Short mmCIF file of C-alpha atoms and ligand atoms in Angstrom, two decimals:
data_model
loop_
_atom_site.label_atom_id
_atom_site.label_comp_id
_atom_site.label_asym_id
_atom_site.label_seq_id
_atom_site.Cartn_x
_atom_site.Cartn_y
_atom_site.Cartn_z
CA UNK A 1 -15.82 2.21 -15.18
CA UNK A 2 -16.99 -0.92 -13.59
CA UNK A 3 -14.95 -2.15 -10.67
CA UNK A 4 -15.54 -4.66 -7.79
CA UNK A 5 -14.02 -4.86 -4.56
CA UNK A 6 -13.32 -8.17 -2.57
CA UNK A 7 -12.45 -8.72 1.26
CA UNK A 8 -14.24 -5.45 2.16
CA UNK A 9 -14.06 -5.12 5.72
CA UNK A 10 -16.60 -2.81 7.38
CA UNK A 11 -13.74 0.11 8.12
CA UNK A 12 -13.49 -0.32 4.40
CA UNK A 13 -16.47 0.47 2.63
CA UNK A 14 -17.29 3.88 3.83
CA UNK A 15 -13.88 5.09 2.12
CA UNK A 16 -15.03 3.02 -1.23
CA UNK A 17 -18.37 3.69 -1.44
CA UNK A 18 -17.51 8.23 -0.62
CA UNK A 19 -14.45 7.17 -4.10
CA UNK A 20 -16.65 5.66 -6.19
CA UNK A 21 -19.64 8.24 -5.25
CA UNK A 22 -17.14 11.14 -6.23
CA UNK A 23 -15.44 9.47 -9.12
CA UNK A 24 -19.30 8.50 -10.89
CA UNK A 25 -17.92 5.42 -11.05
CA UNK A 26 -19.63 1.77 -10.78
CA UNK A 27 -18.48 -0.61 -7.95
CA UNK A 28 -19.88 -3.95 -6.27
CA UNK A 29 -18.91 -3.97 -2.90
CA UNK A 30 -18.42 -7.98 -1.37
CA UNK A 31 -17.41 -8.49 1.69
CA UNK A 32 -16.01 -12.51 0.85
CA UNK A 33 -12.74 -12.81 -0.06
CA UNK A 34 -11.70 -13.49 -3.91
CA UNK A 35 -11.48 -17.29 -4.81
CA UNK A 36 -12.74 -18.98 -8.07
CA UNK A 37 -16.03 -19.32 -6.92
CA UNK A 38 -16.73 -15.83 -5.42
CA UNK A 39 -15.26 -14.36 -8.65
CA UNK A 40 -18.73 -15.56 -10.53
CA UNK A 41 -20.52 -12.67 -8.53
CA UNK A 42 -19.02 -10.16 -10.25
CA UNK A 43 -21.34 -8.09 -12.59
CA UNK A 44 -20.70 -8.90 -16.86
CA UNK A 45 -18.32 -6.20 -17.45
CA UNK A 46 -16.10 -5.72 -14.33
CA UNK A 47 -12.88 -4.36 -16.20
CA UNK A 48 -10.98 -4.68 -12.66
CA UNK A 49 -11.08 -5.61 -8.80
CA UNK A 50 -9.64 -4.67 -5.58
CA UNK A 51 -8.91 -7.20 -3.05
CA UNK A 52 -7.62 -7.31 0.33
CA UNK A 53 -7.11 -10.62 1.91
CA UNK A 54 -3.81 -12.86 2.77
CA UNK A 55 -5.45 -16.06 1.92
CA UNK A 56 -4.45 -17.19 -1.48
CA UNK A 57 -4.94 -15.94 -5.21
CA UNK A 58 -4.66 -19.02 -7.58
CA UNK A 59 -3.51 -18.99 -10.70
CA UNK A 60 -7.30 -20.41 -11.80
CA UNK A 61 -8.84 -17.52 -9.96
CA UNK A 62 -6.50 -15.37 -13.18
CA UNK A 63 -7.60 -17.96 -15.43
CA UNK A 64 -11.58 -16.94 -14.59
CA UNK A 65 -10.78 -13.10 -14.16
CA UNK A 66 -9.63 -12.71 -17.50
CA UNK A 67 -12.24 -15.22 -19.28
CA UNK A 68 -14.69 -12.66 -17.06
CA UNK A 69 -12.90 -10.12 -19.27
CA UNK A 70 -11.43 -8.76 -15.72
CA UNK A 71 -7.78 -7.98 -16.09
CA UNK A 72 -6.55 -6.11 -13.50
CA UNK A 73 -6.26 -6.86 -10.08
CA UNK A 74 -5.01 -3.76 -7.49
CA UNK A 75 -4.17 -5.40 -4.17
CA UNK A 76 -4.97 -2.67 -1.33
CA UNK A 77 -1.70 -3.91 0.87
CA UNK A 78 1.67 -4.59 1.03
CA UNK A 79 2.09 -8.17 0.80
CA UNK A 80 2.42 -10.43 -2.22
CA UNK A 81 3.21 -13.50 -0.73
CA UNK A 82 -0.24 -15.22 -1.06
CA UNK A 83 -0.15 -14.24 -5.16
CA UNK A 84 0.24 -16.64 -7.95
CA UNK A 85 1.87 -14.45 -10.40
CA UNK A 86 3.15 -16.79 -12.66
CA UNK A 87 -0.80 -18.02 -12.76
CA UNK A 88 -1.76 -13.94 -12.74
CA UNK A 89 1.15 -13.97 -15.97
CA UNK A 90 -0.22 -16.97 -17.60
CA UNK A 91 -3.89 -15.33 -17.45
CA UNK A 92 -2.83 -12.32 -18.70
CA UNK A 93 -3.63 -10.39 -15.74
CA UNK A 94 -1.89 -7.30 -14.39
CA UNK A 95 -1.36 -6.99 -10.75
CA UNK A 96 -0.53 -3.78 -8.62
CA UNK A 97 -0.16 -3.27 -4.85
CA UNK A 98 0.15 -0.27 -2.27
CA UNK A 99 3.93 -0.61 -0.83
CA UNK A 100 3.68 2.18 1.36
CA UNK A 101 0.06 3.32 2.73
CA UNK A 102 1.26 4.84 5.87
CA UNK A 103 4.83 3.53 7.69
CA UNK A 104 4.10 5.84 10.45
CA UNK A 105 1.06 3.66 11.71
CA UNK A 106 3.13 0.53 12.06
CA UNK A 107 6.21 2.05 13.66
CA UNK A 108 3.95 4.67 15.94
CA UNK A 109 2.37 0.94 16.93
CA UNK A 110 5.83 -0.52 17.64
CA UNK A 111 7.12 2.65 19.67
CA UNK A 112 3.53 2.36 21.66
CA UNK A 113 4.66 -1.46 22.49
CA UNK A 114 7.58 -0.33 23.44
CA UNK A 115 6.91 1.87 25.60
CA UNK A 116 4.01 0.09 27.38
CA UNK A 117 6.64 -2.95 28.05
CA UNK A 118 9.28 -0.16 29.16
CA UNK A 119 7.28 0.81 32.06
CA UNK A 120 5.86 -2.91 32.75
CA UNK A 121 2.15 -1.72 32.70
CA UNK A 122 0.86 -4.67 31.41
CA UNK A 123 2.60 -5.63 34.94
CA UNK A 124 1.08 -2.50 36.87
CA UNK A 125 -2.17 -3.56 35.45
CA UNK A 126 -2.49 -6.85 36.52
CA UNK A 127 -1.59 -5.85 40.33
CA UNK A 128 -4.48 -3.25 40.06
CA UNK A 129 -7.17 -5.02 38.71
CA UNK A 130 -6.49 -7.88 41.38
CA UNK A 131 -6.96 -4.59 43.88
CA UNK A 132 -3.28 -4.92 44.82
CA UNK A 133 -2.22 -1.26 44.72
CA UNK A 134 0.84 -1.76 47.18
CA UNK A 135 2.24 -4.33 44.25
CA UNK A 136 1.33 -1.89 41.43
CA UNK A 137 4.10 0.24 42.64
CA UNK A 138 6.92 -1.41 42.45
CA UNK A 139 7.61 -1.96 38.81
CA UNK A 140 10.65 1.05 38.00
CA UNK A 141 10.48 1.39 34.16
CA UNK A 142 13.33 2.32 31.42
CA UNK A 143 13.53 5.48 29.73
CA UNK A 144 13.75 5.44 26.02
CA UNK A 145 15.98 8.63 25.97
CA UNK A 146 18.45 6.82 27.88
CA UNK A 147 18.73 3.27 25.90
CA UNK A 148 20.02 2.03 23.14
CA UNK A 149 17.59 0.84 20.69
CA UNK A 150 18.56 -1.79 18.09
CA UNK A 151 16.31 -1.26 14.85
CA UNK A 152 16.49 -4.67 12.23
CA UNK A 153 15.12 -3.79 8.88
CA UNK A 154 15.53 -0.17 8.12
CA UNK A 155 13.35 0.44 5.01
CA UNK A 156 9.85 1.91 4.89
CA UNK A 157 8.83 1.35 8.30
CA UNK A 158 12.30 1.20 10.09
CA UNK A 159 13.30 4.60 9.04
CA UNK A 160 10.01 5.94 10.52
CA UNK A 161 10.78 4.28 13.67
CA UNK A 162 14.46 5.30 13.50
CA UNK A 163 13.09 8.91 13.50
CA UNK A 164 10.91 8.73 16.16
CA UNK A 165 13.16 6.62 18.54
CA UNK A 166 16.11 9.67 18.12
CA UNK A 167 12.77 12.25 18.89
CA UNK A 168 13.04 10.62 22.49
CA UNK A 169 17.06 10.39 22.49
CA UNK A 170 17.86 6.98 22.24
CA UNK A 171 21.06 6.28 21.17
CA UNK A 172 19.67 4.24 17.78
CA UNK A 173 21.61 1.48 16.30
CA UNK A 174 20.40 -0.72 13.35
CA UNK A 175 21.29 -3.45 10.92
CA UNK A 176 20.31 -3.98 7.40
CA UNK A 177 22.16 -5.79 4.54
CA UNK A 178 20.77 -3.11 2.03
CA UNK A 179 22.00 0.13 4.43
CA UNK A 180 20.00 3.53 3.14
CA UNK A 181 22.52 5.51 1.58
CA UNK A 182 22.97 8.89 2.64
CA UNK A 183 21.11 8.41 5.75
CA UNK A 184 22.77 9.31 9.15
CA UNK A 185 21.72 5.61 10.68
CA UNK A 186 24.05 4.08 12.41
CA UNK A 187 24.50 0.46 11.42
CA UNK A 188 26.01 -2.35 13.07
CA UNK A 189 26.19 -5.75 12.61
CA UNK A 190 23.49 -8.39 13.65
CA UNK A 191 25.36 -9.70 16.07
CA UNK A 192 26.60 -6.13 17.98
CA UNK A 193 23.16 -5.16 17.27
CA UNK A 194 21.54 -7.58 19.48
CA UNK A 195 24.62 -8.02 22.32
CA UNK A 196 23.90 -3.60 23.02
CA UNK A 197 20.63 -3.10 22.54
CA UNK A 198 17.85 -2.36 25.68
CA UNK A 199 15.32 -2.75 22.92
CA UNK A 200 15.12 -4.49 19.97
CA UNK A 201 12.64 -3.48 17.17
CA UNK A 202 11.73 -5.97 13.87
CA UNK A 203 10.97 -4.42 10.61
CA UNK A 204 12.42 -7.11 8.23
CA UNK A 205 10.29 -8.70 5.31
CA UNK A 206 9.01 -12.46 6.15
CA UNK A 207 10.80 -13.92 3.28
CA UNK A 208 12.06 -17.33 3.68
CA UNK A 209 15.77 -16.71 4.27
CA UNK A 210 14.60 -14.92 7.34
CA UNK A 211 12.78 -17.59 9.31
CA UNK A 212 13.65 -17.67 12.70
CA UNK A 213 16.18 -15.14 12.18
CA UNK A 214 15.60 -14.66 15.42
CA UNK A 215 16.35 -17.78 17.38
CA UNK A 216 18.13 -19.30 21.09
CA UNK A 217 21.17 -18.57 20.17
CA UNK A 218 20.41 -15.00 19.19
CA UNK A 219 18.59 -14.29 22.63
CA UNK A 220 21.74 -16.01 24.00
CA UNK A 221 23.17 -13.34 22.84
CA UNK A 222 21.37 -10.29 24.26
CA UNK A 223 21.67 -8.31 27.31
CA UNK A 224 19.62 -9.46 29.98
CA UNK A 225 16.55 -7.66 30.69
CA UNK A 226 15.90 -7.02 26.43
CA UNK A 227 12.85 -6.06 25.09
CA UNK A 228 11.68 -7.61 21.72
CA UNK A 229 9.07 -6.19 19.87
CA UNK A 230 7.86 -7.59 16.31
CA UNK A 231 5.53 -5.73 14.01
CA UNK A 232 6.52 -6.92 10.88
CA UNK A 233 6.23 -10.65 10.55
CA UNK A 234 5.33 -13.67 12.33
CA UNK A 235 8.14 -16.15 11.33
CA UNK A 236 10.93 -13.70 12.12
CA UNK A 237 11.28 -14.94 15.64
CA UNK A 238 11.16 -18.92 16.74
CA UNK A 239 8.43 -18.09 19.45
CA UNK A 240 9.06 -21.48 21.43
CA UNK A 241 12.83 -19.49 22.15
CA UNK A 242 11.19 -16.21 22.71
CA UNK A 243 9.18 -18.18 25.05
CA UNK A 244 11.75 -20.16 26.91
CA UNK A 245 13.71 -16.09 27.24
CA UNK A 246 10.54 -14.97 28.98
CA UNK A 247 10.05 -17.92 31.16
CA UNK A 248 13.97 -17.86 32.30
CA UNK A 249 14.15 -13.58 32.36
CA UNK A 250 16.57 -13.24 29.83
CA UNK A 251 13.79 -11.83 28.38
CA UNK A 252 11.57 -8.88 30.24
CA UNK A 253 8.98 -7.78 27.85
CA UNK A 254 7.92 -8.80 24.25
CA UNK A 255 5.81 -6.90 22.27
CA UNK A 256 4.05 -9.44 19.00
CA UNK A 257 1.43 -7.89 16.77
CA UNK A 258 2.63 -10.94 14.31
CA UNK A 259 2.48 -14.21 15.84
CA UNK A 260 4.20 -17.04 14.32
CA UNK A 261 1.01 -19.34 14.37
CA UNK A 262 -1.72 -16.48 13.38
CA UNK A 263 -4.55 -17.18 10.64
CA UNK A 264 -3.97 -17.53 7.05
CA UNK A 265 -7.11 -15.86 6.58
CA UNK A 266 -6.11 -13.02 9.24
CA UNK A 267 -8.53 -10.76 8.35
CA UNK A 268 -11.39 -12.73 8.82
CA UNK A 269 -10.05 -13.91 12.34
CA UNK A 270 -14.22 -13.88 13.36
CA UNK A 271 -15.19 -16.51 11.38
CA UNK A 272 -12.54 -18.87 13.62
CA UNK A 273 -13.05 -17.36 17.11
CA UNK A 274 -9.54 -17.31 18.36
CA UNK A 275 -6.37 -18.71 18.10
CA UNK A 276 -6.89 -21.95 19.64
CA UNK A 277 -2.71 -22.42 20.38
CA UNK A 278 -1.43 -23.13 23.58
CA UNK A 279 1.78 -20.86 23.09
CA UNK A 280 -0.60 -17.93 22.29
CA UNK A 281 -2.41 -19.00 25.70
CA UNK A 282 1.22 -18.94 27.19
CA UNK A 283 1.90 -15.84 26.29
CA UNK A 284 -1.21 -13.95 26.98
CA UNK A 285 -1.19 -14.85 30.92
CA UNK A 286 2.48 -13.08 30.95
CA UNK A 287 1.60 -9.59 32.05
CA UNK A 288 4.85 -9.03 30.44
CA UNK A 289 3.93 -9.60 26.89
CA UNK A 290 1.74 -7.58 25.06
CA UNK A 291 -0.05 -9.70 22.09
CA UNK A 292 -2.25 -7.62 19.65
CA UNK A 293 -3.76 -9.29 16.61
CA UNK A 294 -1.68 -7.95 13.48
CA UNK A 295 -3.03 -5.01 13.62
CA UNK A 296 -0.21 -2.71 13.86
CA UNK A 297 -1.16 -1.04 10.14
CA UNK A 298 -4.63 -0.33 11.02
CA UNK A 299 -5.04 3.30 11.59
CA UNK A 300 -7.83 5.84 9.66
CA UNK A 301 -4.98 7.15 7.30
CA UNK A 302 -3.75 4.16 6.69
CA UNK A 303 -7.33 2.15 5.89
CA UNK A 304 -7.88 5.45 3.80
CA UNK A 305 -4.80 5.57 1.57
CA UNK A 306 -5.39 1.28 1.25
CA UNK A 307 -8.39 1.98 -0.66
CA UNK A 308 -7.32 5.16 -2.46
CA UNK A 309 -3.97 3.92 -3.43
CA UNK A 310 -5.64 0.73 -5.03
CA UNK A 311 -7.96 2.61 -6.64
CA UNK A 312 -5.49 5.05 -8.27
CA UNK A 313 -3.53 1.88 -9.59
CA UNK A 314 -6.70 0.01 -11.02
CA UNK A 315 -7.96 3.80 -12.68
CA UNK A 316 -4.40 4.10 -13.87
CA UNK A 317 -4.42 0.47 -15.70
CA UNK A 318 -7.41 1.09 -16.87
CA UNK A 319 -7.13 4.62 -18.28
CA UNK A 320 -4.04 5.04 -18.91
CA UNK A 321 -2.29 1.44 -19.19
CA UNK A 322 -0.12 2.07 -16.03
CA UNK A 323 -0.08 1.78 -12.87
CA UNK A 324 2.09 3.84 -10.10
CA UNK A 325 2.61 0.44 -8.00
CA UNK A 326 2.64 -1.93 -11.08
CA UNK A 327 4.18 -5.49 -9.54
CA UNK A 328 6.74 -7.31 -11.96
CA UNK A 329 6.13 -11.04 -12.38
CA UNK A 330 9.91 -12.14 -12.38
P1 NAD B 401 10.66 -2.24 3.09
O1 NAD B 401 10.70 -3.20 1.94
O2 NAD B 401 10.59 -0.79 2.83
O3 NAD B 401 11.93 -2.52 4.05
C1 NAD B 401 12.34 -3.78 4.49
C2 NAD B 401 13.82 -3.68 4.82
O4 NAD B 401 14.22 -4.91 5.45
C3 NAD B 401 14.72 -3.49 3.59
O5 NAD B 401 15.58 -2.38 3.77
C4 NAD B 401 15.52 -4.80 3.52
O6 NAD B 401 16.83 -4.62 3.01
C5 NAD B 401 15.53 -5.19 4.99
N1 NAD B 401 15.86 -6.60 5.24
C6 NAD B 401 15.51 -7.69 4.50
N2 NAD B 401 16.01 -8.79 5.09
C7 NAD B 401 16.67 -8.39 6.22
C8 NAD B 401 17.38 -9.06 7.26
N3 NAD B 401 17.52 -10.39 7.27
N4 NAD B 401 17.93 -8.32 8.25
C9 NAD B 401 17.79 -6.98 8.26
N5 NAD B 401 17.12 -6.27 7.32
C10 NAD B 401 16.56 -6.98 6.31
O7 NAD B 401 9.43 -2.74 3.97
P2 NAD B 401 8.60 -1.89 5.02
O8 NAD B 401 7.53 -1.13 4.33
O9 NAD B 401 9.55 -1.18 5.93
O10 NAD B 401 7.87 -3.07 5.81
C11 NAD B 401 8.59 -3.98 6.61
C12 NAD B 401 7.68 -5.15 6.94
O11 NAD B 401 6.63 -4.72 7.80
C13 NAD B 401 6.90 -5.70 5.73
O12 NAD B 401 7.69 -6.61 4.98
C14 NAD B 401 5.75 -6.40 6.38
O13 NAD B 401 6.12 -7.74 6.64
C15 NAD B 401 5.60 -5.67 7.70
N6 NAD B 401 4.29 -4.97 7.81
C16 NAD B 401 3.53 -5.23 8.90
C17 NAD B 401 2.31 -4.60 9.04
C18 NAD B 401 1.44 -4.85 10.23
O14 NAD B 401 0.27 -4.44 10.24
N7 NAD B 401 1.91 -5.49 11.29
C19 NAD B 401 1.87 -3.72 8.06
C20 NAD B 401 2.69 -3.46 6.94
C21 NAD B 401 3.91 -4.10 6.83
C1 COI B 402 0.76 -5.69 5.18
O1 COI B 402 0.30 -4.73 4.54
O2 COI B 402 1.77 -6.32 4.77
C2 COI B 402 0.18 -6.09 6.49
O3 COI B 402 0.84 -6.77 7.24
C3 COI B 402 -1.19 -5.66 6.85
C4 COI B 402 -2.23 -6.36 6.01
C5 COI B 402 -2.24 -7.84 6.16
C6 COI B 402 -3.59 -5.77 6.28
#
């Protein structure tokens, strides 16, 4: 088979080169991202690519896969907001992604935030490294095992964190408009959800409808002293609100691995050197706010089953004429 990958970052191509190595299979390896002019470097032949990248796939990008005879395209994340798949339905192109390449990295990295803004060492820190030990020791934490922890969102990812939240004995509330059936979670309303919880954990999709879900009059609602931590996606919380909570105290600790304002092209965040937004700025001279650049998914499992994943759904379409993680165009 002759494949191609796009948006191969260096963590990457170890795990694609050891597939395609054991497989006896052919792939081109770029590290640029897939657009309609990269797309020409494929090698004649190319019967599919896999792409990770969250800058957009056009529908003329499908137009010039298929024409390259190209017809599958296996994303190796979750996220299929930056695909045009009525352009990838026009084209004739079939589309796959990986829905679930390891929950347990993004909730274990939303438990770690947690917990680092539960006993105020970003706080602790800052008093040590300005050799102020006396100061260092006067920050008394929260214990987990004796909150309650409000969990939004509780598919993939908030079931994982559900789990490991109970490990520690926190009495675990949660909301969700789709509730799991048969699960033992116990939900609540939005509203009760944020008025009781110590902590509140975000593991909602970034669709439209839930903009700002997560707004002033929301933190007007929680208990003084909350914790907010957000793993999932930037727009879920109106940051200038989160900020005026921190800046008052309503708010003591916020944990964002997805800022509101990060790159489109997050993955290649080198090419633009940083941020470059004042409210970022803001935030990262609060010792009380942990910022970490969306990178709560990346873990060695998790990189690993990205590239496997992908590769089983592009062997499958190819092969066999399905794919495990086929995406519908409606
Ligand atoms: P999932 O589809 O399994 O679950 C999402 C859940 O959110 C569903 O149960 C859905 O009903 C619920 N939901 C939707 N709107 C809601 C709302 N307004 N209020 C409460 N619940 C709502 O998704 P998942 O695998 O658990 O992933 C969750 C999110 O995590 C993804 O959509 C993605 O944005 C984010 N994510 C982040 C990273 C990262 O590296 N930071 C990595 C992967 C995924
Ligand atoms: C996802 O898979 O949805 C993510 O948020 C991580 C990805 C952008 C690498």
């Amino acid at each position: 088979m002759k494949l191609a990958s796009f948006g191969t970052r260096v963590d990457e191509a170890p795990f694609l080169k050891a597939w395609a190595e054991r497989t006896g299979n052919d792939m081109q390896i770029f590290t640029e991202t897939l657009n309609e002019e990269t797309v020409d470097k494929m090698a004649a032949g190319t019967q599919g690519i896999t792409c990770l990248q969250t800058v957009p796939y056009s529908a003329e990008l499908f137009k010039k896969m298929a024409a390259k005879g190209a017809k599958f395209l296996s994303i190796r994340n979750v996220g299929l907001d930056n695909i045009d798949l009525a352009g990838a339905q026009a084209a004739g192109v079939r589309v796959s992604n990986v829905p679930a390449y390891s929950p347990s990295a993004i909730a274990e990295f939303a438990v770690t935030l947690t917990m680092h803004l539960a006993r105020n060492l970003g706080q602790v820190e800052q008093h040590l490294r300005d050799n102020d030990y006396n100061g260092a020791m006067h920050y008394m934490g929260k214990e987990i095992g004796q909150s309650t922890v409000g969990v939004v969102g509780t598919g993939r990812i908030g079931r994982e964190a559900i789990r490991i939240f109970k490990g520690f004995g926190a009495e675990v509330i949660a909301y969700d408009p789709f509730p799991a059936k048969d699960s033992d979670i116990d939900y609540v309303e939005l509203d009760e959800l944020l008025k009781r919880s110590d902590f509140i954990d975000l593991h909602v999709p970034g669709l439209p409808q839930n903009t700002h879900m997560i707004n002033a009059d929301s933190f007007a609602k929680m208990k003084d002293g909350v914790i907010i931590v957000n793993t999932a996606r930037g727009n879920l919380i109106d940051t200038k609100a989160l900020l005026d909570g921190l800046r008052s105290g309503k708010v003591a600790g916020a944990g964002i691995d997805t800022f509101e304002y990060e790159e489109q092209d997050l993955l290649n965040l080198e090419k633009h050197g940083n941020f470059n937004d004042p409210v970022w700025d803001e935030m990262m001279k609060m010792p009380n706010v942990v910022l970490s650049p969306h990178i709560a998914y990346f873990t060695a499992t998790a990189v690993h089953n990205m590239v496997e994943f992908s590769l089983e759904n592009l062997t499958g379409f190819i092969n066999d004429g399905v794919a495990k993680n086929e995406v519908k165009y409606d």
